Amino acid sequence: MTNRTTSRVLAAATAVLALGAGAGCSTGGAAGADPQRVDVVAAFYPLEFLAERIGGDAVRVTNLAKPGAEPHDLELSPKQVGQVSEAELIVYLKGFQPAVDDAVAQNGGDRTFDVTTVQPLLDATAAGHDHEGAGEHAEEEDTGGKDPHVWLDPTRLATIGDQLAQRLGKADPDHAGDYTARASALRADLTALDGDFTTGLATCQRREIVTSHTAFGYLADRYRLDQVGITGLSPDVEPSPRRLAQVIEEAREHRTTTIFFETLVSPKVAETIAGQVGAKTAVLDPIEGLAAGDGADYLSVMRTNLQALRTALSCS
Ligand SMILES: [Zn+2]
Ligand SMILES: [Zn+2]
């Protein structure tokens, strides 16, 4: 990425080579673990992004969710359960992936970093769409729980990053200063992104977004948007005919031009609604995972999201 990063990686590689030669090349010994680096397991992509940006070459990050797979209903293979029990740090979001919660409860010990302990979650219902004076107009299914999609607010993600740097520093005190410095660099990137969103969405003809699943509560909260989710907090639940009718009514009422769908979920329902109301469809990516192998990252996908929002909402 930068010259600085490259030279650091080279320096680390050279050090490993020198050490291997000096010690009679004993690298195969430690059950697959890399003794030079902190073994981090991340539960899904945005947490992998955080761990890699902040950990740099001092960590080795394994993502439990496969590229291109939707992570809500992730199931763990026996091998992955083993990775959780052997990791030096498990970065996860309690309440998002039940299989990960179970594995952590059984084998996580004190080697965990739970995002929800450093960044309080919003109530699921607080993210729902409501009309002033319209009472029960918003018919969100009541999940009674918390909204896990906290990474879609860059400022909240930066706070999580700062805390993750502290936690990595506790696990690996020799590199504590590096973790803090990299978290600050990430915070600068996320602050710039936040500024772009604030400016880019300041003046728009509409503020309602019709989204595939109700993943954008934190984004809406931060940038004064109004989310109408076709399905609830989880993407794999089919919307009821009644919910579909409500969303179509909402889309008509707000003169919605775009029905958003997601990269990792079928666009069929969004296409049906768009056809009914004469709108287009476009991708708004909740960044729960990356599409496999397209070289994007959290920052670039968020900027693509911003462009999609500016087009859909006719922002100037
Ligand atoms: Zn989701
Ligand atoms: Zn409405």
Tab-separated table of C-alpha atoms and ligand atoms in Angstrom, residues 129-131 137 208 226 228 250 253-254, ligand 2:
chain	number	residue	atom	x	y	z
A	129	HIS	CA	-39.270	4.183	9.797
A	130	ASP	CA	-41.892	6.427	11.342
A	131	HIS	CA	-43.970	9.367	10.197
A	137	HIS	CA	-47.573	3.784	10.355
A	208	GLU	CA	-36.141	7.778	2.590
A	226	ASP	CA	-35.055	7.348	6.917
A	228	VAL	CA	-37.717	1.433	5.087
A	250	GLU	CA	-44.234	3.665	1.337
A	253	GLU	CA	-45.821	7.879	-0.959
A	254	HIS	CA	-42.194	9.039	-0.880
B	2	ZN	ZN	-43.011	6.612	5.085
